[in-house]
């Protein structure tokens, strides 16, 4: 069974640009959540989607957005990039969308560098 | 979500048991204890979780105190590949959301 796939794995952007990251969850998983990881702030929750609906959102500005498609694949977008957006962006999928599943399956992440 | 306290780093000799402590003194009755680990430059990996009973799987054992204010993750025979940051997380299961609040974790270094 294929794991969570994130693309691209690495990318470099400049300030003011926008970026779109993609996440393909494990087949059959309907919940996809996104996290940002930086050395200073650690792992922080961005948002979670279940059946194409955003169910929960972390404390990030509106420049960070996402969506989920009918096949459960998800994208996140960051507009007007800032230097502080440089981070590892991680996607995780879950089979039933509830914490009582006990397990989130994480991808390898997309490492974004903003110059 | 309740906060957790973990030591920033620990060392363990290869082949010995690694015992990673976690304090969660403000845990609520409906909150589970989860353990994840993150090997350098990889995504976090689920290890184990529990509510109040001790749990064991092929990776580790989780011991939760009777008052549920602390827990210990046990890797019975640590290997070099177990070197990673280990996160202890407490979170309710009834929110219906697949979200976790990660702290700073414990950096476990397994040496030969």
PDB file of C-alpha atoms in Angstrom:
ATOM      1  CA  UNK A   1       0.000   0.000   0.000  1.00  0.00           C
ATOM      2  CA  UNK A   2       1.492   3.310  -1.085  1.00  0.00           C
ATOM      3  CA  UNK A   3       2.129   5.870   1.637  1.00  0.00           C
ATOM      4  CA  UNK A   4       1.296   9.539   1.703  1.00  0.00           C
ATOM      5  CA  UNK A   5       2.888  11.246  -1.280  1.00  0.00           C
ATOM      6  CA  UNK A   6       3.824  14.893  -1.281  1.00  0.00           C
ATOM      7  CA  UNK A   7       5.037  16.918  -4.230  1.00  0.00           C
ATOM      8  CA  UNK A   8       7.261  18.692  -4.838  1.00  0.00           C
ATOM      9  CA  UNK A   9       9.803  17.538  -2.276  1.00  0.00           C
ATOM     10  CA  UNK A  10      11.918  20.678  -2.548  1.00  0.00           C
ATOM     11  CA  UNK A  11      11.254  24.092  -3.969  1.00  0.00           C
ATOM     12  CA  UNK A  12      12.690  27.571  -3.859  1.00  0.00           C
ATOM     13  CA  UNK A  13      10.600  30.711  -4.226  1.00  0.00           C
ATOM     14  CA  UNK A  14      11.153  34.405  -3.766  1.00  0.00           C
ATOM     15  CA  UNK A  15       9.271  36.789  -1.511  1.00  0.00           C
ATOM     16  CA  UNK A  16       5.915  37.824  -2.870  1.00  0.00           C
ATOM     17  CA  UNK A  17       5.422  34.722  -4.985  1.00  0.00           C
ATOM     18  CA  UNK A  18       2.868  32.049  -4.276  1.00  0.00           C
ATOM     19  CA  UNK A  19       3.265  28.308  -3.998  1.00  0.00           C
ATOM     20  CA  UNK A  20       1.009  25.283  -4.268  1.00  0.00           C
ATOM     21  CA  UNK A  21       1.868  21.999  -2.573  1.00  0.00           C
ATOM     22  CA  UNK A  22       0.163  18.711  -3.270  1.00  0.00           C
ATOM     23  CA  UNK A  23      -0.635  15.732  -1.088  1.00  0.00           C
ATOM     24  CA  UNK A  24      -2.002  12.342  -2.108  1.00  0.00           C
ATOM     25  CA  UNK A  25      -3.247  10.420   0.927  1.00  0.00           C
ATOM     26  CA  UNK A  26      -3.170   6.696   1.408  1.00  0.00           C
ATOM     27  CA  UNK A  27      -5.862   5.037  -0.645  1.00  0.00           C
ATOM     28  CA  UNK A  28      -9.119   4.978   1.272  1.00  0.00           C
ATOM     29  CA  UNK A  29      -8.108   7.713   3.696  1.00  0.00           C
ATOM     30  CA  UNK A  30     -10.557  10.598   3.691  1.00  0.00           C
ATOM     31  CA  UNK A  31      -8.959  12.975   6.154  1.00  0.00           C
ATOM     32  CA  UNK A  32      -5.956  15.066   5.211  1.00  0.00           C
ATOM     33  CA  UNK A  33      -4.256  17.494   7.550  1.00  0.00           C
ATOM     34  CA  UNK A  34      -1.355  19.859   6.981  1.00  0.00           C
ATOM     35  CA  UNK A  35       1.435  20.904   9.342  1.00  0.00           C
ATOM     36  CA  UNK A  36       4.250  23.414   9.142  1.00  0.00           C
ATOM     37  CA  UNK A  37       7.584  22.610  10.755  1.00  0.00           C
ATOM     38  CA  UNK A  38      10.228  25.238  11.445  1.00  0.00           C
ATOM     39  CA  UNK A  39      13.246  25.130  13.769  1.00  0.00           C
ATOM     40  CA  UNK A  40      11.827  27.909  15.906  1.00  0.00           C
ATOM     41  CA  UNK A  41       8.167  26.937  16.179  1.00  0.00           C
ATOM     42  CA  UNK A  42       8.338  23.189  15.733  1.00  0.00           C
ATOM     43  CA  UNK A  43       5.395  21.331  14.236  1.00  0.00           C
ATOM     44  CA  UNK A  44       2.272  23.462  13.948  1.00  0.00           C
ATOM     45  CA  UNK A  45      -1.144  22.445  12.696  1.00  0.00           C
ATOM     46  CA  UNK A  46      -2.382  24.343   9.643  1.00  0.00           C
ATOM     47  CA  UNK A  47      -5.740  22.813   8.667  1.00  0.00           C
ATOM     48  CA  UNK A  48      -7.602  19.584   8.186  1.00  0.00           C
ATOM     49  CA  UNK A  49      -9.945  18.445   5.445  1.00  0.00           C
ATOM     50  CA  UNK A  50     -12.465  15.661   5.463  1.00  0.00           C
ATOM     51  CA  UNK A  51     -14.673  14.823   2.506  1.00  0.00           C
ATOM     52  CA  UNK A  52     -13.704  18.044   0.717  1.00  0.00           C
ATOM     53  CA  UNK A  53     -14.641  20.223   3.715  1.00  0.00           C
ATOM     54  CA  UNK A  54     -12.276  22.105   5.956  1.00  0.00           C
ATOM     55  CA  UNK A  55     -13.092  20.913   9.451  1.00  0.00           C
ATOM     56  CA  UNK A  56     -10.466  22.617  11.520  1.00  0.00           C
ATOM     57  CA  UNK A  57      -7.948  25.391  11.078  1.00  0.00           C
ATOM     58  CA  UNK A  58      -4.869  26.378  13.004  1.00  0.00           C
ATOM     59  CA  UNK A  59      -3.704  29.853  13.853  1.00  0.00           C
ATOM     60  CA  UNK A  60      -2.220  30.914  10.540  1.00  0.00           C
ATOM     61  CA  UNK A  61      -2.944  34.001   8.411  1.00  0.00           C
ATOM     62  CA  UNK A  62      -5.313  33.906   5.491  1.00  0.00           C
ATOM     63  CA  UNK A  63      -2.382  33.656   3.081  1.00  0.00           C
ATOM     64  CA  UNK A  64      -2.414  29.967   3.898  1.00  0.00           C
ATOM     65  CA  UNK A  65      -5.260  28.094   2.282  1.00  0.00           C
ATOM     66  CA  UNK A  66      -6.088  24.631   1.139  1.00  0.00           C
ATOM     67  CA  UNK A  67      -8.600  22.428  -0.520  1.00  0.00           C
ATOM     68  CA  UNK A  68      -9.456  18.802  -0.944  1.00  0.00           C
ATOM     69  CA  UNK A  69     -10.714  17.100  -4.055  1.00  0.00           C
ATOM     70  CA  UNK A  70     -13.286  14.341  -4.426  1.00  0.00           C
ATOM     71  CA  UNK A  71     -10.517  11.737  -4.642  1.00  0.00           C
ATOM     72  CA  UNK A  72      -9.224  12.978  -1.241  1.00  0.00           C
ATOM     73  CA  UNK A  73      -6.100  14.502  -2.731  1.00  0.00           C
ATOM     74  CA  UNK A  74      -5.335  17.841  -1.155  1.00  0.00           C
ATOM     75  CA  UNK A  75      -3.467  20.983  -2.037  1.00  0.00           C
ATOM     76  CA  UNK A  76      -2.318  23.851   0.074  1.00  0.00           C
ATOM     77  CA  UNK A  77      -1.458  27.277  -1.206  1.00  0.00           C
ATOM     78  CA  UNK A  78       0.589  30.046   0.320  1.00  0.00           C
ATOM     79  CA  UNK A  79       0.269  33.452  -1.289  1.00  0.00           C
ATOM     80  CA  UNK A  80       2.522  36.482  -0.978  1.00  0.00           C
ATOM     81  CA  UNK A  81       5.378  34.443   0.410  1.00  0.00           C
ATOM     82  CA  UNK A  82       7.464  35.789   3.269  1.00  0.00           C
ATOM     83  CA  UNK A  83      10.897  34.729   4.427  1.00  0.00           C
ATOM     84  CA  UNK A  84       9.305  33.227   7.532  1.00  0.00           C
ATOM     85  CA  UNK A  85       7.297  30.816   5.410  1.00  0.00           C
ATOM     86  CA  UNK A  86      10.455  28.813   4.774  1.00  0.00           C
ATOM     87  CA  UNK A  87       9.652  25.477   6.355  1.00  0.00           C
ATOM     88  CA  UNK A  88       8.973  21.817   5.931  1.00  0.00           C
ATOM     89  CA  UNK A  89       5.294  21.368   5.090  1.00  0.00           C
ATOM     90  CA  UNK A  90       3.941  18.007   6.125  1.00  0.00           C
ATOM     91  CA  UNK A  91       0.751  16.321   5.088  1.00  0.00           C
ATOM     92  CA  UNK A  92      -0.885  13.531   7.058  1.00  0.00           C
ATOM     93  CA  UNK A  93      -3.820  11.285   6.270  1.00  0.00           C
ATOM     94  CA  UNK A  94      -6.129   9.348   8.498  1.00  0.00           C
ATOM     95  CA  UNK A  95      -8.564   6.583   7.594  1.00  0.00           C
ATOM     96  CA  UNK A  96     -11.648   7.795   9.398  1.00  0.00           C
ATOM     97  CA  UNK A  97     -10.906  11.377  10.276  1.00  0.00           C
ATOM     98  CA  UNK A  98     -11.153  11.026  14.021  1.00  0.00           C
ATOM     99  CA  UNK A  99      -8.406  11.056  16.605  1.00  0.00           C
ATOM    100  CA  UNK A 100      -9.680   7.809  18.037  1.00  0.00           C
ATOM    101  CA  UNK A 101      -8.161   6.139  15.035  1.00  0.00           C
ATOM    102  CA  UNK A 102      -4.964   6.749  16.955  1.00  0.00           C
ATOM    103  CA  UNK A 103      -2.767   7.197  13.977  1.00  0.00           C
ATOM    104  CA  UNK A 104      -1.845   9.819  11.473  1.00  0.00           C
ATOM    105  CA  UNK A 105       0.220   8.764   8.491  1.00  0.00           C
ATOM    106  CA  UNK A 106       2.653  11.474   7.496  1.00  0.00           C
ATOM    107  CA  UNK A 107       4.330  12.084   4.168  1.00  0.00           C
ATOM    108  CA  UNK A 108       7.980  13.021   3.747  1.00  0.00           C
ATOM    109  CA  UNK A 109       7.128  16.683   3.415  1.00  0.00           C
ATOM    110  CA  UNK A 110       7.752  19.514   0.988  1.00  0.00           C
ATOM    111  CA  UNK A 111      10.678  21.702   1.926  1.00  0.00           C
ATOM    112  CA  UNK A 112      10.045  25.296   0.902  1.00  0.00           C
ATOM    113  CA  UNK A 113      12.787  27.893   0.876  1.00  0.00           C
ATOM    114  CA  UNK A 114      11.811  31.521   0.408  1.00  0.00           C
ATOM    115  CA  UNK A 115      14.582  33.883  -0.701  1.00  0.00           C
TER     116      UNK A 115
ATOM    117  CA  UNK B   1      -5.381  20.125  24.638  1.00  0.00           C
ATOM    118  CA  UNK B   2      -3.344  19.377  27.716  1.00  0.00           C
ATOM    119  CA  UNK B   3       0.321  20.264  27.742  1.00  0.00           C
ATOM    120  CA  UNK B   4       3.106  17.708  28.028  1.00  0.00           C
ATOM    121  CA  UNK B   5       6.591  17.969  29.492  1.00  0.00           C
ATOM    122  CA  UNK B   6       9.448  15.883  28.160  1.00  0.00           C
ATOM    123  CA  UNK B   7      13.194  16.000  28.759  1.00  0.00           C
ATOM    124  CA  UNK B   8      14.916  17.674  25.812  1.00  0.00           C
ATOM    125  CA  UNK B   9      17.384  14.861  25.260  1.00  0.00           C
ATOM    126  CA  UNK B  10      18.295  11.355  26.377  1.00  0.00           C
ATOM    127  CA  UNK B  11      21.018   8.862  25.590  1.00  0.00           C
ATOM    128  CA  UNK B  12      20.739   5.109  25.332  1.00  0.00           C
ATOM    129  CA  UNK B  13      23.188   2.337  24.531  1.00  0.00           C
ATOM    130  CA  UNK B  14      22.350   0.097  21.609  1.00  0.00           C
ATOM    131  CA  UNK B  15      20.578  -3.058  22.729  1.00  0.00           C
ATOM    132  CA  UNK B  16      19.402  -1.571  26.004  1.00  0.00           C
ATOM    133  CA  UNK B  17      15.885  -0.460  26.807  1.00  0.00           C
ATOM    134  CA  UNK B  18      15.090   3.189  26.219  1.00  0.00           C
ATOM    135  CA  UNK B  19      12.593   4.626  28.688  1.00  0.00           C
ATOM    136  CA  UNK B  20      11.208   7.985  27.620  1.00  0.00           C
ATOM    137  CA  UNK B  21       9.151   9.850  30.249  1.00  0.00           C
ATOM    138  CA  UNK B  22       6.335  12.287  29.705  1.00  0.00           C
ATOM    139  CA  UNK B  23       4.402  14.380  32.220  1.00  0.00           C
ATOM    140  CA  UNK B  24       0.829  15.369  31.434  1.00  0.00           C
ATOM    141  CA  UNK B  25      -0.523  16.420  34.788  1.00  0.00           C
ATOM    142  CA  UNK B  26      -3.521  18.324  33.390  1.00  0.00           C
ATOM    143  CA  UNK B  27      -4.777  15.532  31.165  1.00  0.00           C
ATOM    144  CA  UNK B  28      -8.559  15.238  30.937  1.00  0.00           C
ATOM    145  CA  UNK B  29     -10.546  12.065  31.207  1.00  0.00           C
ATOM    146  CA  UNK B  30     -11.258  11.862  27.490  1.00  0.00           C
ATOM    147  CA  UNK B  31      -7.718  12.569  26.341  1.00  0.00           C
ATOM    148  CA  UNK B  32      -5.503   9.887  24.918  1.00  0.00           C
ATOM    149  CA  UNK B  33      -1.713   9.775  25.118  1.00  0.00           C
ATOM    150  CA  UNK B  34      -0.018   9.454  21.727  1.00  0.00           C
ATOM    151  CA  UNK B  35       3.600   8.883  20.902  1.00  0.00           C
ATOM    152  CA  UNK B  36       5.189   9.762  17.601  1.00  0.00           C
ATOM    153  CA  UNK B  37       8.776   9.964  16.506  1.00  0.00           C
ATOM    154  CA  UNK B  38      10.543  11.869  13.781  1.00  0.00           C
ATOM    155  CA  UNK B  39      13.766  10.705  12.267  1.00  0.00           C
ATOM    156  CA  UNK B  40      15.809  13.510  10.787  1.00  0.00           C
ATOM    157  CA  UNK B  41      14.298  14.987   7.614  1.00  0.00           C
ATOM    158  CA  UNK B  42      11.391  12.544   7.578  1.00  0.00           C
ATOM    159  CA  UNK B  43       7.727  12.924   8.480  1.00  0.00           C
ATOM    160  CA  UNK B  44       6.614  11.914  11.986  1.00  0.00           C
ATOM    161  CA  UNK B  45       5.824   8.255  12.513  1.00  0.00           C
ATOM    162  CA  UNK B  46       3.091   6.971  14.801  1.00  0.00           C
ATOM    163  CA  UNK B  47       4.346   4.631  17.529  1.00  0.00           C
ATOM    164  CA  UNK B  48       1.571   3.884  19.994  1.00  0.00           C
ATOM    165  CA  UNK B  49      -1.304   5.408  21.924  1.00  0.00           C
ATOM    166  CA  UNK B  50      -3.395   4.650  25.008  1.00  0.00           C
ATOM    167  CA  UNK B  51      -6.076   5.960  27.312  1.00  0.00           C
ATOM    168  CA  UNK B  52      -5.434   4.445  30.720  1.00  0.00           C
ATOM    169  CA  UNK B  53      -4.326   0.869  30.233  1.00  0.00           C
ATOM    170  CA  UNK B  54      -0.790  -0.094  29.338  1.00  0.00           C
ATOM    171  CA  UNK B  55      -0.339  -0.849  25.665  1.00  0.00           C
ATOM    172  CA  UNK B  56       2.185  -2.839  23.670  1.00  0.00           C
ATOM    173  CA  UNK B  57       2.769  -3.262  19.969  1.00  0.00           C
ATOM    174  CA  UNK B  58       5.603  -4.423  17.771  1.00  0.00           C
ATOM    175  CA  UNK B  59       7.453  -1.146  18.187  1.00  0.00           C
ATOM    176  CA  UNK B  60       7.098  -0.208  21.836  1.00  0.00           C
ATOM    177  CA  UNK B  61       5.257  -0.368  25.127  1.00  0.00           C
ATOM    178  CA  UNK B  62       3.351   2.471  26.745  1.00  0.00           C
ATOM    179  CA  UNK B  63       3.037   2.586  30.501  1.00  0.00           C
ATOM    180  CA  UNK B  64       0.498   5.075  31.888  1.00  0.00           C
ATOM    181  CA  UNK B  65       0.376   5.756  35.619  1.00  0.00           C
ATOM    182  CA  UNK B  66      -2.838   5.064  37.455  1.00  0.00           C
ATOM    183  CA  UNK B  67      -3.572   8.776  37.930  1.00  0.00           C
ATOM    184  CA  UNK B  68      -2.758   9.289  34.232  1.00  0.00           C
ATOM    185  CA  UNK B  69      -0.542  12.247  35.018  1.00  0.00           C
ATOM    186  CA  UNK B  70       2.505  10.714  33.418  1.00  0.00           C
ATOM    187  CA  UNK B  71       3.534   7.983  31.020  1.00  0.00           C
ATOM    188  CA  UNK B  72       6.638   6.206  29.795  1.00  0.00           C
ATOM    189  CA  UNK B  73       7.406   4.972  26.321  1.00  0.00           C
ATOM    190  CA  UNK B  74       9.638   1.916  26.348  1.00  0.00           C
ATOM    191  CA  UNK B  75      11.712   0.767  23.390  1.00  0.00           C
ATOM    192  CA  UNK B  76      12.778  -2.650  24.672  1.00  0.00           C
ATOM    193  CA  UNK B  77      15.941  -3.094  22.610  1.00  0.00           C
ATOM    194  CA  UNK B  78      17.045   0.213  21.148  1.00  0.00           C
ATOM    195  CA  UNK B  79      18.911   0.213  17.850  1.00  0.00           C
ATOM    196  CA  UNK B  80      20.822   2.974  16.072  1.00  0.00           C
ATOM    197  CA  UNK B  81      17.804   3.445  13.827  1.00  0.00           C
ATOM    198  CA  UNK B  82      15.758   4.481  16.862  1.00  0.00           C
ATOM    199  CA  UNK B  83      17.717   7.726  17.081  1.00  0.00           C
ATOM    200  CA  UNK B  84      15.001  10.340  16.596  1.00  0.00           C
ATOM    201  CA  UNK B  85      12.921  13.027  18.250  1.00  0.00           C
ATOM    202  CA  UNK B  86      10.099  11.441  20.244  1.00  0.00           C
ATOM    203  CA  UNK B  87       6.907  13.391  20.802  1.00  0.00           C
ATOM    204  CA  UNK B  88       4.404  12.730  23.562  1.00  0.00           C
ATOM    205  CA  UNK B  89       1.005  14.233  22.780  1.00  0.00           C
ATOM    206  CA  UNK B  90      -2.285  14.231  24.612  1.00  0.00           C
ATOM    207  CA  UNK B  91      -5.451  14.922  22.729  1.00  0.00           C
ATOM    208  CA  UNK B  92      -9.140  14.223  22.917  1.00  0.00           C
ATOM    209  CA  UNK B  93     -10.588  11.609  20.637  1.00  0.00           C
ATOM    210  CA  UNK B  94     -14.066  13.034  20.496  1.00  0.00           C
ATOM    211  CA  UNK B  95     -13.385  16.137  18.487  1.00  0.00           C
ATOM    212  CA  UNK B  96     -13.668  14.303  15.224  1.00  0.00           C
ATOM    213  CA  UNK B  97     -10.625  16.155  13.992  1.00  0.00           C
ATOM    214  CA  UNK B  98      -7.343  14.597  12.985  1.00  0.00           C
ATOM    215  CA  UNK B  99      -5.169  17.241  14.571  1.00  0.00           C
ATOM    216  CA  UNK B 100      -2.295  16.997  16.975  1.00  0.00           C
ATOM    217  CA  UNK B 101      -0.418  19.575  19.004  1.00  0.00           C
ATOM    218  CA  UNK B 102       3.274  18.734  18.978  1.00  0.00           C
ATOM    219  CA  UNK B 103       5.652  19.979  21.652  1.00  0.00           C
ATOM    220  CA  UNK B 104       9.425  20.018  21.406  1.00  0.00           C
ATOM    221  CA  UNK B 105       9.833  16.326  22.144  1.00  0.00           C
ATOM    222  CA  UNK B 106      12.827  14.342  23.393  1.00  0.00           C
ATOM    223  CA  UNK B 107      15.859  13.833  21.190  1.00  0.00           C
ATOM    224  CA  UNK B 108      16.904  10.222  21.790  1.00  0.00           C
ATOM    225  CA  UNK B 109      20.440   9.370  20.770  1.00  0.00           C
ATOM    226  CA  UNK B 110      21.223   5.665  20.579  1.00  0.00           C
ATOM    227  CA  UNK B 111      24.927   4.989  20.512  1.00  0.00           C
ATOM    228  CA  UNK B 112      26.941   1.805  19.848  1.00  0.00           C
TER     229      UNK B 112
END
